[in-house]
Structures are given as C-alpha cells and as structure tokens.
XYZ file of C-alpha atoms in Angstrom:
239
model
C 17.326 -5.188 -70.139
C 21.203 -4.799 -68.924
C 21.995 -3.895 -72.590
C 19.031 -1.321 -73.223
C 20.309 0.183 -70.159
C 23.993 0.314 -71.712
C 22.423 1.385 -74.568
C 20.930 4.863 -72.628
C 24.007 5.391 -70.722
C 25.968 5.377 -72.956
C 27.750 8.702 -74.297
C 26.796 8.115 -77.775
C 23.328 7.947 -76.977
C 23.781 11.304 -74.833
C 25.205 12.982 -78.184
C 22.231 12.245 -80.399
C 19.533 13.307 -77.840
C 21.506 15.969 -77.194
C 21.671 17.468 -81.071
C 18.191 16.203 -81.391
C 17.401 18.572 -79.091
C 18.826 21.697 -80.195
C 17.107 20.425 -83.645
C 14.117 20.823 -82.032
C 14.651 24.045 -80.108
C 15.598 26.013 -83.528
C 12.433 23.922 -84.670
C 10.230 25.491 -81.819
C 11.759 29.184 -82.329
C 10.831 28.800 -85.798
C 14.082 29.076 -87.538
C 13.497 25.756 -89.677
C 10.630 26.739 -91.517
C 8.929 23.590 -92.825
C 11.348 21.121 -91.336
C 9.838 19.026 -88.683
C 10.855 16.030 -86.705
C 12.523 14.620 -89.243
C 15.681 16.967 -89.156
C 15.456 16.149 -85.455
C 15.850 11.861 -86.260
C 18.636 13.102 -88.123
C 19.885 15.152 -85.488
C 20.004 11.946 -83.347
C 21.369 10.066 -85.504
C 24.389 12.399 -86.596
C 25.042 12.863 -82.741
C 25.221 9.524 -82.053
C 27.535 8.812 -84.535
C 29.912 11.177 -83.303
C 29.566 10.520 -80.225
C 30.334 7.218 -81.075
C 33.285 7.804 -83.196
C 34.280 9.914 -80.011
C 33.590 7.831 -76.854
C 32.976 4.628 -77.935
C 29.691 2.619 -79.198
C 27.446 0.742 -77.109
C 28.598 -2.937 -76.565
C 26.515 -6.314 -76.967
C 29.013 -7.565 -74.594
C 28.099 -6.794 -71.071
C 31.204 -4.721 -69.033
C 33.162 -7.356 -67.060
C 32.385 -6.190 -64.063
C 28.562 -6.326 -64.512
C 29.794 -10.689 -64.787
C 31.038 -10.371 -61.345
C 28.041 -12.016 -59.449
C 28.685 -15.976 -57.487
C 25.812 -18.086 -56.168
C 26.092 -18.462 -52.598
C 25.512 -22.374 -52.736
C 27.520 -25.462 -52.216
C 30.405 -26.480 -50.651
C 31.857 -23.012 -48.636
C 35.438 -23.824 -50.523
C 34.425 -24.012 -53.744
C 31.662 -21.087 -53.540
C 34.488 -18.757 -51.749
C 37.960 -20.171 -54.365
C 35.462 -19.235 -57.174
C 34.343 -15.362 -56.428
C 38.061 -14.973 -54.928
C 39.423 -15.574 -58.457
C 36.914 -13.873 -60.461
C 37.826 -10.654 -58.317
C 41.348 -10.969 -58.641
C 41.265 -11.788 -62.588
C 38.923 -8.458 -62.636
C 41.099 -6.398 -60.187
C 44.111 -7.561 -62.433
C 42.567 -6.218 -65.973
C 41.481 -3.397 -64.425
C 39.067 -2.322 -67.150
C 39.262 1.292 -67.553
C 41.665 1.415 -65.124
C 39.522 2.905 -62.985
C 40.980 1.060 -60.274
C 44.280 2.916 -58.318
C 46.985 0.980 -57.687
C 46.796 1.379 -53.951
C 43.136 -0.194 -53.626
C 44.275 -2.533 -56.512
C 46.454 -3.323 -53.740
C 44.536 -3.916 -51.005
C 42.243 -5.665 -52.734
C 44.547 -8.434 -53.620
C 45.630 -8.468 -50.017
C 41.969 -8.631 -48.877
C 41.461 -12.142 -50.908
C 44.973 -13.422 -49.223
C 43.667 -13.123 -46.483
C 39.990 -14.654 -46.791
C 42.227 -17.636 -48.276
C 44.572 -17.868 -45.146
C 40.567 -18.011 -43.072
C 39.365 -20.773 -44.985
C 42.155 -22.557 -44.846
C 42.823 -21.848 -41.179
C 38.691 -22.796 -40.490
C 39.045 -25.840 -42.083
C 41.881 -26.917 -40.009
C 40.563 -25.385 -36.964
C 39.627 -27.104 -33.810
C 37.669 -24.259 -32.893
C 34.443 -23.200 -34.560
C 32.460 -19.704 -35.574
C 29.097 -18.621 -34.560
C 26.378 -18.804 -37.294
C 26.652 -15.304 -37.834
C 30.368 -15.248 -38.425
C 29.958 -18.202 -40.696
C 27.875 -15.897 -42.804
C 29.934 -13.226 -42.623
C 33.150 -15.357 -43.453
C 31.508 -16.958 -46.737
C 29.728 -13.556 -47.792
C 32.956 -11.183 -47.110
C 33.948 -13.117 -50.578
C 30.766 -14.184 -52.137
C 28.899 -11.084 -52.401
C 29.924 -8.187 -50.313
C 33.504 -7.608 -51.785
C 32.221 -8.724 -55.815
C 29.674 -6.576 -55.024
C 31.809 -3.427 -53.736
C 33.601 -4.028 -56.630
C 30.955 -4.085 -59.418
C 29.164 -1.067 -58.147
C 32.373 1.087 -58.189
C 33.567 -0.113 -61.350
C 30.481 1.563 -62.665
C 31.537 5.129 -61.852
C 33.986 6.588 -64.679
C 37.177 7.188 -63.059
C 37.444 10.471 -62.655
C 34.389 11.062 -60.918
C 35.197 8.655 -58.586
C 38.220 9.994 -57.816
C 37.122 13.948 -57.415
C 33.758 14.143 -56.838
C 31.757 13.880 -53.296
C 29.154 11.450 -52.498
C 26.540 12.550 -49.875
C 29.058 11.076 -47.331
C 31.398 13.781 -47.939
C 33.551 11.338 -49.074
C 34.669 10.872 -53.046
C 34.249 7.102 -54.044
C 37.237 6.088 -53.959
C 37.657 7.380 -50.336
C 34.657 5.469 -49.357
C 35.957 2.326 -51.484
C 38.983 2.531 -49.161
C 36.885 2.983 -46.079
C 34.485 -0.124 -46.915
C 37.639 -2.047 -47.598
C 38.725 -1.429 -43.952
C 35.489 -2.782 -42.436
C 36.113 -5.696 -44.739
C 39.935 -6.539 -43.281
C 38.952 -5.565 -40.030
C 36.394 -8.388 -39.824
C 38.628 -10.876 -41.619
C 41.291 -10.117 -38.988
C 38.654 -10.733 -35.902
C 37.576 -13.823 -37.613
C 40.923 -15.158 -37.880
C 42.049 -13.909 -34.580
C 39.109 -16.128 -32.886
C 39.818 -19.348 -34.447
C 43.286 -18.376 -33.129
C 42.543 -18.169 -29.818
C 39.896 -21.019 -29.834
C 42.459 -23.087 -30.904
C 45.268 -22.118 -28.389
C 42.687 -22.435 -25.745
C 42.219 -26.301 -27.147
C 46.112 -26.354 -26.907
C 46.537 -25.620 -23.505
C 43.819 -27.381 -22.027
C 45.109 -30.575 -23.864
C 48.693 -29.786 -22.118
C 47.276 -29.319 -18.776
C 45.425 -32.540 -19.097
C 48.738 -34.520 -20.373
C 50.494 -32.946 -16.961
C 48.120 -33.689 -14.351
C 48.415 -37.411 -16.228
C 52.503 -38.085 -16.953
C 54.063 -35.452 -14.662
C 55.598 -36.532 -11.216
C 53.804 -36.561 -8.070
C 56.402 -35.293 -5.964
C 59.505 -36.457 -4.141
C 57.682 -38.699 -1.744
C 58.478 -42.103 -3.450
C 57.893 -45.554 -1.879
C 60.333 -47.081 -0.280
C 61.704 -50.214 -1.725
C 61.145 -53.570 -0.266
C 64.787 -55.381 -0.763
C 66.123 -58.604 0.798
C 68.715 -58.454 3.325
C 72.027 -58.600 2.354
C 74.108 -61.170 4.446
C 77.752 -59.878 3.824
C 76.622 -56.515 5.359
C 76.699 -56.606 9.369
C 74.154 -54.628 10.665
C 76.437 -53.387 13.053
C 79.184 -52.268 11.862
C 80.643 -50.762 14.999
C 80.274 -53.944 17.359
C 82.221 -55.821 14.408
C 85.228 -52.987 14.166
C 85.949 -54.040 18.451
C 86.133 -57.682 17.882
C-alpha cells in the first residue's frame, strides 16, 4: 500500500497523467481523427518517462523517514536509546536536505536532553506522576519520530515558503512544536530536581536534630577531690 501510494505521488506519475490528458483533450476536440485511447497509454507512458528521467523514478525502497516508527514496549531505556538514535541517524542524513540547519540543530539538542532525563530519572530519588511518565517516554517514542516523519514528507521548499492554515509555513510550526517539546523536557527535569533537593534537605535536617549540639548547658563533672589543693586558700596564706 505505502509503495502504490509512492507510486501516485510521485512526479513521474504526475507527468504521464498529465500528457495523457492533453492526449485526450485534442482527442475530445477532435483533432486526432481515428486515434483513440491508445495515443493516450502512450501519452502516459512518454510522460512518465520524462518525468522520470527529470525528477526521479518511483522507489521500491520506502523513504527513510517513512522507517522512523518505535514500539512503545519494554524496558523505558531501551524503548527511548532506540527512537533517540534512529532520529539522530535520520536528522544527520538529512535526506533531501529538507531539514535547516537551525532545527537540525535543535533537534539534536532536543534528544540531549531527553538523555540527560532518563538518566537523571533513573537516578532520581524523586518520582513523576503517571502522566509525566507518559509524556517523558512518548516525547521520544512517538511524538518527536513522529514530528519528524510527517515533515520530512513536505518537499523543502514548500515547507519553507508556503502557509499552513495556521498562518504559519512548516517549518515555522516545526520550530514552534519543537518548543512545546523542550519546554516539557525542561519541567520534567526541573521536578525531579527539586524532588530530589527536597529529599536532600530533609535528610540534613534529620542528621542535625540527631549529631548537632544541644547547647552550652553541659553536665557538670563528678571528680574526686584533690588533696594537695586546700580548699581555702586564704586561711592557709595567714598561717
């Protein structure tokens, strides 16, 4: 199905259905005489050839992008180390380079820091809600793969001039998506933070109310007398 679908996207294809078509128009205003839809198949087939010649063939192979899909199952580590490298390898070919170097950029940044949350979470003696467990694994497992493969569909230079119902051109909304993406990441991180120096300083308050001092209020000491020390040392200096 993915590769019929190639197959009618593709530029080539758009070429022969195109000349096809103006086969059959001179057919319909009669300016072919007997020739019927045969001129028309070879209309088709001429255009797609050129087209071909011109943009490029349909492919067997599917577009790398259209690869970029993880399962969502198994240990969080392994799920999220997986889609973060497939996104950087893709980010780094940049197929097409329909990718600019300043989301190319950010991108990379993006999966620095969902590595610096795992690793932080796993060492963390503070924990995330449900929800923000699903966010954290998902941020790498399917939303940004996901951002990624659906832009890497649009040819480049419609994504970079023309306006989406948004207003926006794709790239502009690319870059605005990616900031609702580092935004979260940096909540997420900045909670386990603060769980965790919130663990710190209860643990310090507990170790001073246990080891510090309790004042200057000592007790005394219970010596033995000492019997070379008068205990009156003035009625000794008059004798």
């Amino acid at each position: 199905m993915k590769w019929l679908m190639r197959w009618l996207a593709s530029p080539a294809n758009w070429c022969g259905l195109g000349l096809a078509s103006v086969v059959l128009g001179l057919k319909g205003a009669g300016l072919l005489g007997t020739l019927g839809l045969g001129m028309a198949v070879l209309g088709y087939g001429a255009g797609f050839v050129v087209g071909g010649l011109w943009f490029g063939f349909p492919s067997n192979r599917e577009p790398a992008w259209e690869a970029l899909e993880f399962s969502d199952e198994g240990d969080t580590r392994e799920a999220m180390e997986r889609a973060l490298t497939g996104v950087r390898r893709l980010v780094d070919q940049n197929p097409g380079q329909r990718i600019p170097a300043a989301l190319r950029t950010r991108v990379l940044a993006l999966c620095q820091s969902l590595d610096a949350l795992l690793t932080q979470w796993e060492g963390s003696k503070g924990t995330l809600s449900l929800q923000d467990s699903f966010h954290a694994r998902h941020i790498a497992i399917r939303y940004l793969p996901e951002m990624l493969n659906t832009y890497l569909s649009i040819p480049a230079e419609f994504a970079a001039t023309q306006r989406l119902d948004n207003g926006k051109t794709a790239v502009e909304t690319f870059q605005d998506t990616l900031a609702e993406l580092e935004t979260k990441v940096r909540q997420l991180r900045s909670d386990l933070a603060g769980q965790d120096a919130q663990a710190f300083l209860e643990h310090s308050r507990f170790l001073n109310q246990k080891f510090a001092p309790q004042g200057l209020d000592a007790p005394a000491l219970n010596l033995p007398p000492n019997p070379s020390i008068s205990p009156n040392p003035r009625k000794d200096a008059s004798t």
